[in-house]
Amino acid sequence: MGTGGVDRPRGQRSWRAPSVTDSLTVVHVYDGHEQVYDGRGSVPRVVWHLAHETAREGHDVRVVERQWAGLPASASHDGVTFDRIALRTGADEPWERVPYDQVTSPLGLARLVADRTNFARRARRRLQVIDPDVIHVHLPFAASVLATVAPGLRERTVYTAHLGELRLDVLTDDQRADGLVSAPSILSVASPDRYLATRVAHTTVLNDDVADAFVDCGVDPATVSVLPNGVDLERFGDVPTAERERVREAYGLGDGPVVLFVGTVMPRKGVLDLVRAIGQVDGPALDLVVAGEDDLDGEYVDRVQATARDVGVAGALTMPGFVPEADLPALYAIADLFVLPSLEEGFGMTAVEALAAGTPVVGTTVGALPDLLGAGEQGLLVDPNDPDALAAAIDRALADRTGPSVERAARERAAEYSWSTVAQQCIATYEEII
């Protein structure tokens, strides 16, 4: 067990406990396509929880982000100050224009560059006024511009690369055609991630494979470390029976087993493999809930639904699209099994959320999932892109799912990834660079 209670079975870069006694001023800079507080998506949640937990430790924490439509220019939530930048470029509505869409055309890419450059220049002025001890950036677009136009800020900047790692050895030609690429492939070209990591004081990543990819492309290994994502234990803890029943009824679920996937429905998440595997599962009729954004790749969603028809599980499949945050805890709680069949993954935040709800997990051997699930102690692991192995693991997990020991083991593992623990590790990094 490594420092802070996070298992490092493969010799991950270790963390020391923080010893900062004076209050730090920390500014998180986020130029993503969603607001940080009460926003959608995993990265905004990471930014919020790190900011919130760091503020709870007595530090002055601020978030510089875009001023989305309807949001005030400044605000404070639970001890975190928000300083928002109004821009004439880009879109004022969250998710209206996201990088996945913009980089697919020359015009879209030009708009993305103009928007992020504008944001970076405005953010630079804010940072000069605040004069923080630490600047924590989370996406490489505007941050790379910031590192270029304000080189004096580099020595106090931490970059968190929210990159995943892909098992290239298991990809089919069709999956390569879907545009799936690995972290080494991304970093081997003119990558803003690599550009940024070679200039800032420190870079944190979500798993060892991505850390190795950064080092292999020339980043100083002393400036790269693994910082896992965390989980809100209180939010995903015990869910009242009435709330579970409400969500079960709202999503039209029966009394049989429920197998759950939560995440964006896109090729790298391996949802096609999950549907094919469910077609092979023995036992009583079950419900398969594929919950998450389903409007980023309509062609892939069509393939998922067609595959469900082909393997005879269309009647079992529920695809509600984006799930309101209020429904997620109960959805995890009523699931008998959570499956994350990813071909590529950074950390697997939804997997640790399921564990926090006491739900067993089947995952693939990508990203941080092997560390999170261990050698079968907290869940079952299979190679990605193997529906047969996935079906066998689902069969086994459903057969073994009952009993308080399963729920207890899941919750105990999740407790090692509390946001408080992760924030303590993050503060240790801040201390190293000041």
Tab-separated table of C-alpha atoms in Angstrom:
chain	number	residue	atom	x	y	z
A	1	MET	CA	0.000	0.000	0.000
A	2	GLY	CA	1.509	3.283	-1.088
A	3	THR	CA	1.454	6.664	0.594
A	4	GLY	CA	-2.078	7.944	1.111
A	5	GLY	CA	-3.579	4.470	0.887
A	6	VAL	CA	-3.398	4.120	-2.897
A	7	ASP	CA	-2.021	0.765	-4.017
A	8	ARG	CA	1.066	0.929	-6.221
A	9	PRO	CA	1.616	-2.737	-7.169
A	10	ARG	CA	3.756	-1.965	-10.206
A	11	GLY	CA	6.171	0.449	-8.555
A	12	GLN	CA	4.345	3.613	-9.373
A	13	ARG	CA	6.011	6.920	-8.703
A	14	SER	CA	5.497	7.423	-5.004
A	15	TRP	CA	4.107	10.406	-3.141
A	16	ARG	CA	5.218	11.801	0.160
A	17	ALA	CA	2.847	13.252	2.711
A	18	PRO	CA	2.417	17.043	2.488
A	19	SER	CA	4.024	19.225	5.119
A	20	VAL	CA	2.855	22.649	4.019
A	21	THR	CA	2.008	24.719	7.061
A	22	ASP	CA	1.439	28.132	5.479
A	23	SER	CA	-1.627	28.858	3.424
A	24	LEU	CA	-1.070	28.683	-0.316
A	25	THR	CA	-2.866	30.602	-3.027
A	26	VAL	CA	-3.778	28.065	-5.704
A	27	VAL	CA	-5.483	28.912	-8.996
A	28	HIS	CA	-7.013	26.202	-11.163
A	29	VAL	CA	-7.251	27.241	-14.820
A	30	TYR	CA	-9.863	25.344	-16.821
A	31	ASP	CA	-10.732	26.112	-20.441
A	32	GLY	CA	-12.985	23.129	-21.091
A	33	HIS	CA	-16.454	23.006	-22.587
A	34	GLU	CA	-18.312	22.846	-19.266
A	35	GLN	CA	-18.506	24.841	-16.060
A	36	VAL	CA	-16.545	23.502	-13.096
A	37	TYR	CA	-19.107	23.867	-10.319
A	38	ASP	CA	-22.118	21.599	-10.786
A	39	GLY	CA	-20.986	20.794	-14.305
A	40	ARG	CA	-21.126	17.690	-16.480
A	41	GLY	CA	-18.197	15.444	-17.264
A	42	SER	CA	-15.321	13.890	-15.375
A	43	VAL	CA	-12.696	16.619	-15.800
A	44	PRO	CA	-14.852	19.426	-14.334
A	45	ARG	CA	-15.589	17.136	-11.372
A	46	VAL	CA	-11.877	16.523	-10.856
A	47	VAL	CA	-11.159	20.253	-10.904
A	48	TRP	CA	-13.979	20.961	-8.475
A	49	HIS	CA	-13.103	18.276	-5.945
A	50	LEU	CA	-9.391	19.105	-5.933
A	51	ALA	CA	-10.218	22.786	-5.473
A	52	HIS	CA	-12.808	22.121	-2.780
A	53	GLU	CA	-10.681	19.709	-0.750
A	54	THR	CA	-7.627	21.964	-0.992
A	55	ALA	CA	-9.720	24.868	0.286
A	56	ARG	CA	-10.892	22.701	3.182
A	57	GLU	CA	-7.229	22.302	4.128
A	58	GLY	CA	-7.075	26.053	4.711
A	59	HIS	CA	-5.650	27.244	1.399
A	60	ASP	CA	-6.888	30.129	-0.753
A	61	VAL	CA	-8.245	28.391	-3.856
A	62	ARG	CA	-9.635	29.971	-7.000
A	63	VAL	CA	-10.876	28.731	-10.353
A	64	VAL	CA	-10.425	30.744	-13.541
A	65	GLU	CA	-12.859	29.551	-16.205
A	66	ARG	CA	-15.061	30.803	-19.031
A	67	GLN	CA	-18.112	32.842	-18.067
A	68	TRP	CA	-20.855	30.621	-19.372
A	69	ALA	CA	-24.286	32.047	-20.151
A	70	GLY	CA	-26.199	32.821	-16.975
A	71	LEU	CA	-23.191	32.654	-14.653
A	72	PRO	CA	-21.893	35.687	-12.735
A	73	ALA	CA	-18.414	37.015	-13.428
A	74	SER	CA	-17.379	36.088	-9.911
A	75	ALA	CA	-18.807	33.779	-7.283
A	76	SER	CA	-17.880	31.668	-4.287
A	77	HIS	CA	-18.926	28.086	-3.559
A	78	ASP	CA	-17.903	26.181	-0.434
A	79	GLY	CA	-14.736	28.188	0.075
A	80	VAL	CA	-13.657	28.247	-3.590
A	81	THR	CA	-13.650	31.568	-5.474
A	82	PHE	CA	-14.622	31.572	-9.152
A	83	ASP	CA	-13.196	34.196	-11.497
A	84	ARG	CA	-14.874	33.917	-14.889
A	85	ILE	CA	-13.716	35.300	-18.225
A	86	ALA	CA	-16.260	36.590	-20.750
A	87	LEU	CA	-15.140	35.897	-24.318
A	88	ARG	CA	-16.431	36.923	-27.719
A	89	THR	CA	-14.969	33.827	-29.334
A	90	GLY	CA	-16.256	30.296	-28.928
A	91	ALA	CA	-19.686	29.496	-27.544
A	92	ASP	CA	-21.431	30.739	-24.433
A	93	GLU	CA	-23.444	27.547	-23.927
A	94	PRO	CA	-21.653	24.549	-22.354
A	95	TRP	CA	-21.076	21.609	-24.731
A	96	GLU	CA	-22.193	23.656	-27.760
A	97	ARG	CA	-18.765	23.420	-29.353
A	98	VAL	CA	-16.449	20.772	-27.966
A	99	PRO	CA	-12.897	19.942	-29.109
A	100	TYR	CA	-14.000	16.575	-30.547
A	101	ASP	CA	-16.139	18.448	-33.059
A	102	GLN	CA	-13.855	21.378	-33.711
A	103	VAL	CA	-10.654	19.548	-34.624
A	104	THR	CA	-12.363	17.599	-37.416
A	105	SER	CA	-12.320	20.548	-39.831
A	106	PRO	CA	-9.792	23.300	-40.637
A	107	LEU	CA	-12.332	26.007	-39.784
A	108	GLY	CA	-13.248	24.346	-36.507
A	109	LEU	CA	-9.601	23.925	-35.572
A	110	ALA	CA	-8.938	27.590	-36.354
A	111	ARG	CA	-11.857	28.595	-34.126
A	112	LEU	CA	-10.560	26.371	-31.336
A	113	VAL	CA	-7.087	27.913	-31.537
A	114	ALA	CA	-8.490	31.452	-31.597
A	115	ASP	CA	-10.802	30.764	-28.674
A	116	ARG	CA	-8.159	29.152	-26.468
A	117	THR	CA	-5.597	31.829	-27.330
A	118	ASN	CA	-8.066	34.524	-26.349
A	119	PHE	CA	-8.812	32.700	-23.091
A	120	ALA	CA	-5.104	32.280	-22.300
A	121	ARG	CA	-4.314	35.947	-22.777
A	122	ARG	CA	-7.199	37.000	-20.572
A	123	ALA	CA	-6.257	34.391	-17.971
A	124	ARG	CA	-2.693	35.681	-17.961
A	125	ARG	CA	-3.891	39.116	-16.889
A	126	ARG	CA	-5.973	37.603	-14.085
A	127	LEU	CA	-3.030	35.542	-12.873
A	128	GLN	CA	-0.756	38.581	-12.837
A	129	VAL	CA	-3.217	40.308	-10.521
A	130	ILE	CA	-3.768	37.301	-8.234
A	131	ASP	CA	-0.052	36.338	-8.185
A	132	PRO	CA	-0.703	32.772	-6.931
A	133	ASP	CA	1.818	30.391	-5.420
A	134	VAL	CA	0.607	27.580	-7.671
A	135	ILE	CA	-1.178	27.518	-11.032
A	136	HIS	CA	-2.887	24.189	-11.747
A	137	VAL	CA	-3.923	23.697	-15.383
A	138	HIS	CA	-6.048	20.805	-16.612
A	139	LEU	CA	-6.271	20.987	-20.401
A	140	PRO	CA	-3.375	21.619	-22.789
A	141	PHE	CA	-4.941	24.031	-25.266
A	142	ALA	CA	-5.024	27.393	-23.490
A	143	ALA	CA	-2.342	26.277	-21.031
A	144	SER	CA	0.183	25.803	-23.853
A	145	VAL	CA	-0.506	29.338	-25.037
A	146	LEU	CA	-0.190	30.568	-21.464
A	147	ALA	CA	3.176	28.837	-21.067
A	148	THR	CA	4.337	30.519	-24.283
A	149	VAL	CA	3.198	34.086	-23.677
A	150	ALA	CA	3.984	34.038	-19.946
A	151	PRO	CA	7.131	31.924	-19.460
A	152	GLY	CA	7.607	33.413	-16.016
A	153	LEU	CA	4.597	31.415	-14.800
A	154	ARG	CA	6.006	28.026	-15.803
A	155	GLU	CA	8.001	27.386	-12.640
A	156	ARG	CA	4.846	27.480	-10.507
A	157	THR	CA	2.560	25.568	-12.861
A	158	VAL	CA	1.284	22.012	-12.392
A	159	TYR	CA	-0.345	20.319	-15.369
A	160	THR	CA	-2.772	17.417	-14.937
A	161	ALA	CA	-2.946	15.432	-18.183
A	162	HIS	CA	-6.343	13.774	-18.371
A	163	LEU	CA	-5.085	11.329	-20.991
A	164	GLY	CA	-5.910	7.655	-21.207
A	165	GLU	CA	-3.924	4.686	-22.429
A	166	LEU	CA	-5.014	2.379	-25.216
A	167	ARG	CA	-4.184	-1.296	-25.752
A	168	LEU	CA	-3.028	-1.057	-29.362
A	169	ASP	CA	-2.387	-4.801	-29.535
A	170	VAL	CA	-6.097	-5.642	-29.358
A	171	LEU	CA	-7.493	-3.175	-31.897
A	172	THR	CA	-9.278	-4.313	-35.035
A	173	ASP	CA	-9.004	-2.500	-38.358
A	174	ASP	CA	-12.512	-1.101	-37.815
A	175	GLN	CA	-11.483	0.315	-34.443
A	176	ARG	CA	-8.408	1.911	-35.943
A	177	ALA	CA	-10.729	3.428	-38.532
A	178	ASP	CA	-12.778	4.862	-35.654
A	179	GLY	CA	-9.764	7.055	-34.891
A	180	LEU	CA	-8.628	5.371	-31.681
A	181	VAL	CA	-5.062	6.395	-30.871
A	182	SER	CA	-2.771	5.746	-27.924
A	183	ALA	CA	-1.102	8.199	-25.577
A	184	PRO	CA	2.350	7.443	-27.089
A	185	SER	CA	0.910	8.176	-30.533
A	186	ILE	CA	-0.569	11.464	-29.342
A	187	LEU	CA	2.654	12.487	-27.629
A	188	SER	CA	4.859	11.497	-30.570
A	189	VAL	CA	3.431	14.221	-32.795
A	190	ALA	CA	3.198	17.982	-32.278
A	191	SER	CA	1.217	17.471	-29.108
A	192	PRO	CA	0.216	20.348	-26.823
A	193	ASP	CA	0.422	17.841	-23.948
A	194	ARG	CA	4.086	17.139	-24.609
A	195	TYR	CA	4.802	20.819	-25.287
A	196	LEU	CA	3.295	21.747	-21.936
A	197	ALA	CA	4.848	18.911	-19.920
A	198	THR	CA	8.351	19.870	-21.061
A	199	ARG	CA	7.878	23.435	-19.851
A	200	VAL	CA	5.914	23.413	-16.597
A	201	ALA	CA	7.241	22.545	-13.155
A	202	HIS	CA	5.335	19.277	-12.789
A	203	THR	CA	2.912	17.041	-14.670
A	204	THR	CA	0.510	14.591	-13.054
A	205	VAL	CA	-1.091	11.730	-14.962
A	206	LEU	CA	-3.708	9.104	-14.193
A	207	ASN	CA	-1.713	5.900	-14.569
A	208	ASP	CA	1.779	4.472	-15.005
A	209	ASP	CA	1.436	3.781	-18.713
A	210	VAL	CA	0.764	7.418	-19.513
A	211	ALA	CA	3.598	8.487	-17.198
A	212	ASP	CA	5.942	6.210	-19.130
A	213	ALA	CA	4.658	7.659	-22.409
A	214	PHE	CA	5.553	11.177	-21.278
A	215	VAL	CA	9.023	10.079	-20.174
A	216	ASP	CA	9.586	8.204	-23.439
A	217	CYS	CA	8.878	11.375	-25.418
A	218	GLY	CA	11.455	13.398	-23.503
A	219	VAL	CA	9.771	14.695	-20.349
A	220	ASP	CA	12.035	14.651	-17.285
A	221	PRO	CA	10.868	11.683	-15.151
A	222	ALA	CA	11.474	13.739	-12.006
A	223	THR	CA	8.683	16.075	-13.113
A	224	VAL	CA	6.054	13.378	-13.801
A	225	SER	CA	4.004	11.523	-11.198
A	226	VAL	CA	0.767	9.579	-10.919
A	227	LEU	CA	-2.187	11.284	-9.243
A	228	PRO	CA	-5.371	9.183	-9.361
A	229	ASN	CA	-8.844	10.567	-9.562
A	230	GLY	CA	-10.978	10.307	-6.460
A	231	VAL	CA	-14.530	9.634	-5.403
A	232	ASP	CA	-17.113	11.394	-3.257
A	233	LEU	CA	-17.733	8.683	-0.666
A	234	GLU	CA	-20.632	10.475	0.989
A	235	ARG	CA	-22.481	11.053	-2.272
A	236	PHE	CA	-22.255	7.447	-3.408
A	237	GLY	CA	-22.734	5.885	0.019
A	238	ASP	CA	-25.989	4.515	1.349
A	239	VAL	CA	-28.936	5.449	-0.886
A	240	PRO	CA	-32.437	5.319	0.682
A	241	THR	CA	-34.697	2.528	-0.507
A	242	ALA	CA	-37.326	5.008	-1.696
A	243	GLU	CA	-34.776	6.730	-3.925
A	244	ARG	CA	-33.675	3.417	-5.392
A	245	GLU	CA	-37.272	2.509	-6.166
A	246	ARG	CA	-37.880	5.907	-7.766
A	247	VAL	CA	-34.919	5.519	-10.103
A	248	ARG	CA	-35.727	1.889	-10.918
A	249	GLU	CA	-39.229	2.924	-11.969
A	250	ALA	CA	-38.050	6.035	-13.816
A	251	TYR	CA	-35.695	3.977	-15.988
A	252	GLY	CA	-38.198	1.177	-16.544
A	253	LEU	CA	-36.110	-1.533	-14.915
A	254	GLY	CA	-37.551	-4.869	-13.875
A	255	ASP	CA	-36.900	-7.042	-10.842
A	256	GLY	CA	-34.103	-9.053	-12.469
A	257	PRO	CA	-30.368	-8.329	-12.379
A	258	VAL	CA	-29.206	-4.924	-13.606
A	259	VAL	CA	-25.898	-4.551	-15.448
A	260	LEU	CA	-24.781	-0.927	-15.690
A	261	PHE	CA	-22.360	1.062	-17.818
A	262	VAL	CA	-21.870	4.799	-17.255
A	263	GLY	CA	-19.810	6.842	-19.677
A	264	THR	CA	-19.779	8.516	-23.058
A	265	VAL	CA	-21.041	6.139	-25.728
A	266	MET	CA	-18.104	6.198	-28.127
A	267	PRO	CA	-15.697	3.615	-29.583
A	268	ARG	CA	-12.976	3.872	-26.955
A	269	LYS	CA	-15.426	2.860	-24.221
A	270	GLY	CA	-16.012	-0.587	-25.731
A	271	VAL	CA	-19.804	-0.559	-25.490
A	272	LEU	CA	-20.108	-2.823	-28.542
A	273	ASP	CA	-18.138	-5.490	-26.677
A	274	LEU	CA	-20.468	-5.160	-23.704
A	275	VAL	CA	-23.577	-5.654	-25.841
A	276	ARG	CA	-22.023	-8.677	-27.558
A	277	ALA	CA	-21.066	-10.124	-24.178
A	278	ILE	CA	-24.556	-9.682	-22.734
A	279	GLY	CA	-25.841	-11.711	-25.675
A	280	GLN	CA	-23.827	-14.650	-24.317
A	281	VAL	CA	-24.692	-14.326	-20.627
A	282	ASP	CA	-26.613	-17.221	-19.086
A	283	GLY	CA	-29.140	-17.009	-16.290
A	284	PRO	CA	-32.288	-14.984	-15.682
A	285	ALA	CA	-33.373	-12.097	-17.865
A	286	LEU	CA	-31.494	-8.933	-17.028
A	287	ASP	CA	-31.537	-5.234	-17.807
A	288	LEU	CA	-28.521	-3.628	-19.469
A	289	VAL	CA	-28.348	0.117	-18.837
A	290	VAL	CA	-25.910	2.058	-21.031
A	291	ALA	CA	-26.050	5.509	-19.472
A	292	GLY	CA	-24.176	8.546	-20.716
A	293	GLU	CA	-23.689	11.065	-23.502
A	294	ASP	CA	-24.829	9.488	-26.753
A	295	ASP	CA	-24.757	12.448	-29.133
A	296	LEU	CA	-21.027	12.736	-29.849
A	297	ASP	CA	-20.877	9.785	-32.260
A	298	GLY	CA	-24.285	8.996	-33.699
A	299	GLU	CA	-22.920	6.364	-36.085
A	300	TYR	CA	-21.412	4.400	-33.200
A	301	VAL	CA	-24.654	4.590	-31.207
A	302	ASP	CA	-26.495	3.202	-34.232
A	303	ARG	CA	-24.018	0.316	-34.342
A	304	VAL	CA	-24.583	-0.406	-30.656
A	305	GLN	CA	-28.345	-0.575	-31.150
A	306	ALA	CA	-28.023	-2.690	-34.299
A	307	THR	CA	-25.710	-5.105	-32.496
A	308	ALA	CA	-28.201	-5.413	-29.644
A	309	ARG	CA	-30.823	-6.455	-32.173
A	310	ASP	CA	-28.436	-8.894	-33.858
A	311	VAL	CA	-27.550	-10.711	-30.617
A	312	GLY	CA	-31.101	-10.681	-29.279
A	313	VAL	CA	-30.782	-8.263	-26.362
A	314	ALA	CA	-32.522	-5.191	-27.787
A	315	GLY	CA	-35.361	-5.684	-25.315
A	316	ALA	CA	-32.928	-5.700	-22.402
A	317	LEU	CA	-31.047	-2.570	-23.492
A	318	THR	CA	-31.880	0.837	-22.022
A	319	MET	CA	-29.996	3.879	-23.326
A	320	PRO	CA	-31.273	6.927	-21.413
A	321	GLY	CA	-28.566	9.275	-22.669
A	322	PHE	CA	-27.078	11.745	-20.227
A	323	VAL	CA	-28.141	10.838	-16.697
A	324	PRO	CA	-28.884	13.690	-14.270
A	325	GLU	CA	-26.333	13.852	-11.478
A	326	ALA	CA	-29.147	13.416	-8.950
A	327	ASP	CA	-29.964	9.963	-10.367
A	328	LEU	CA	-26.452	8.542	-10.503
A	329	PRO	CA	-26.030	7.397	-6.863
A	330	ALA	CA	-29.263	5.385	-6.953
A	331	LEU	CA	-28.466	3.998	-10.403
A	332	TYR	CA	-25.139	2.672	-9.133
A	333	ALA	CA	-26.836	1.340	-6.001
A	334	ILE	CA	-29.542	-0.654	-7.788
A	335	ALA	CA	-27.062	-2.165	-10.246
A	336	ASP	CA	-26.038	-5.727	-9.494
A	337	LEU	CA	-22.903	-5.278	-11.563
A	338	PHE	CA	-21.025	-2.380	-13.121
A	339	VAL	CA	-19.049	-3.050	-16.303
A	340	LEU	CA	-16.406	-0.768	-17.812
A	341	PRO	CA	-15.301	-2.521	-21.037
A	342	SER	CA	-12.979	0.255	-22.209
A	343	LEU	CA	-10.401	-0.087	-24.951
A	344	GLU	CA	-8.779	3.076	-23.628
A	345	GLU	CA	-9.007	4.589	-20.172
A	346	GLY	CA	-7.189	7.086	-18.019
A	347	PHE	CA	-8.447	6.262	-14.562
A	348	GLY	CA	-11.996	4.946	-14.705
A	349	MET	CA	-13.840	7.323	-12.403
A	350	THR	CA	-17.189	5.616	-12.938
A	351	ALA	CA	-15.674	2.324	-11.760
A	352	VAL	CA	-14.608	3.779	-8.417
A	353	GLU	CA	-18.011	5.463	-8.071
A	354	ALA	CA	-19.644	2.052	-8.494
A	355	LEU	CA	-17.342	0.583	-5.849
A	356	ALA	CA	-18.276	3.414	-3.492
A	357	ALA	CA	-21.916	2.374	-3.946
A	358	GLY	CA	-20.977	-1.181	-2.978
A	359	THR	CA	-21.426	-2.523	-6.507
A	360	PRO	CA	-18.918	-5.058	-7.887
A	361	VAL	CA	-17.076	-4.139	-11.079
A	362	VAL	CA	-15.872	-5.922	-14.192
A	363	GLY	CA	-13.234	-3.928	-16.045
A	364	THR	CA	-10.533	-4.247	-18.662
A	365	THR	CA	-6.764	-4.252	-18.335
A	366	VAL	CA	-6.275	-0.649	-19.443
A	367	GLY	CA	-5.299	2.569	-17.704
A	368	ALA	CA	-5.565	2.540	-13.927
A	369	LEU	CA	-8.229	-0.193	-13.804
A	370	PRO	CA	-5.748	-2.988	-12.932
A	371	ASP	CA	-4.559	-0.949	-9.950
A	372	LEU	CA	-8.082	-0.029	-8.901
A	373	LEU	CA	-9.525	-3.530	-9.162
A	374	GLY	CA	-6.408	-5.442	-8.145
A	375	ALA	CA	-5.889	-9.101	-8.954
A	376	GLY	CA	-9.563	-9.942	-8.629
A	377	GLU	CA	-10.002	-8.729	-5.061
A	378	GLN	CA	-12.266	-5.771	-5.869
A	379	GLY	CA	-13.513	-6.864	-9.278
A	380	LEU	CA	-12.791	-8.956	-12.330
A	381	LEU	CA	-10.389	-7.962	-15.086
A	382	VAL	CA	-10.397	-9.100	-18.706
A	383	ASP	CA	-8.457	-8.038	-21.758
A	384	PRO	CA	-10.223	-5.403	-23.849
A	385	ASN	CA	-11.830	-6.312	-27.148
A	386	ASP	CA	-12.710	-9.841	-25.986
A	387	PRO	CA	-16.514	-10.225	-25.704
A	388	ASP	CA	-16.209	-13.937	-24.878
A	389	ALA	CA	-13.982	-13.284	-21.864
A	390	LEU	CA	-16.175	-10.369	-20.857
A	391	ALA	CA	-19.282	-12.577	-20.963
A	392	ALA	CA	-17.596	-15.183	-18.761
A	393	ALA	CA	-16.571	-12.508	-16.254
A	394	ILE	CA	-20.102	-11.080	-16.169
A	395	ASP	CA	-21.537	-14.567	-15.604
A	396	ARG	CA	-19.132	-15.166	-12.737
A	397	ALA	CA	-19.661	-11.752	-11.164
A	398	LEU	CA	-23.452	-12.065	-11.255
A	399	ALA	CA	-23.238	-15.502	-9.647
A	400	ASP	CA	-21.016	-14.174	-6.838
A	401	ARG	CA	-22.639	-10.775	-6.351
A	402	THR	CA	-24.735	-11.480	-3.258
A	403	GLY	CA	-23.638	-11.115	0.324
A	404	PRO	CA	-22.397	-8.291	2.520
A	405	SER	CA	-18.744	-9.225	1.967
A	406	VAL	CA	-18.916	-8.213	-1.703
A	407	GLU	CA	-20.422	-4.828	-0.885
A	408	ARG	CA	-18.023	-4.271	2.001
A	409	ALA	CA	-14.949	-5.072	-0.100
A	410	ALA	CA	-16.102	-2.680	-2.815
A	411	ARG	CA	-16.668	0.172	-0.378
A	412	GLU	CA	-13.368	-0.421	1.405
A	413	ARG	CA	-11.463	-0.189	-1.847
A	414	ALA	CA	-13.260	2.991	-2.858
A	415	ALA	CA	-12.424	4.548	0.518
A	416	GLU	CA	-8.745	4.467	-0.430
A	417	TYR	CA	-9.542	6.905	-3.237
A	418	SER	CA	-11.401	9.554	-1.261
A	419	TRP	CA	-11.018	13.066	-2.619
A	420	SER	CA	-9.488	14.078	0.694
A	421	THR	CA	-6.693	11.542	0.201
A	422	VAL	CA	-6.120	12.564	-3.410
A	423	ALA	CA	-6.052	16.260	-2.491
A	424	GLN	CA	-3.428	15.583	0.166
A	425	GLN	CA	-1.254	14.018	-2.500
A	426	CYS	CA	-1.863	16.978	-4.790
A	427	ILE	CA	-0.867	19.439	-2.070
A	428	ALA	CA	2.389	17.507	-1.688
A	429	THR	CA	3.137	18.272	-5.325
A	430	TYR	CA	2.380	21.945	-4.794
A	431	GLU	CA	4.877	21.967	-1.955
A	432	GLU	CA	7.563	20.450	-4.148
A	433	ILE	CA	7.463	23.251	-6.710
A	434	ILE	CA	7.235	26.324	-4.474
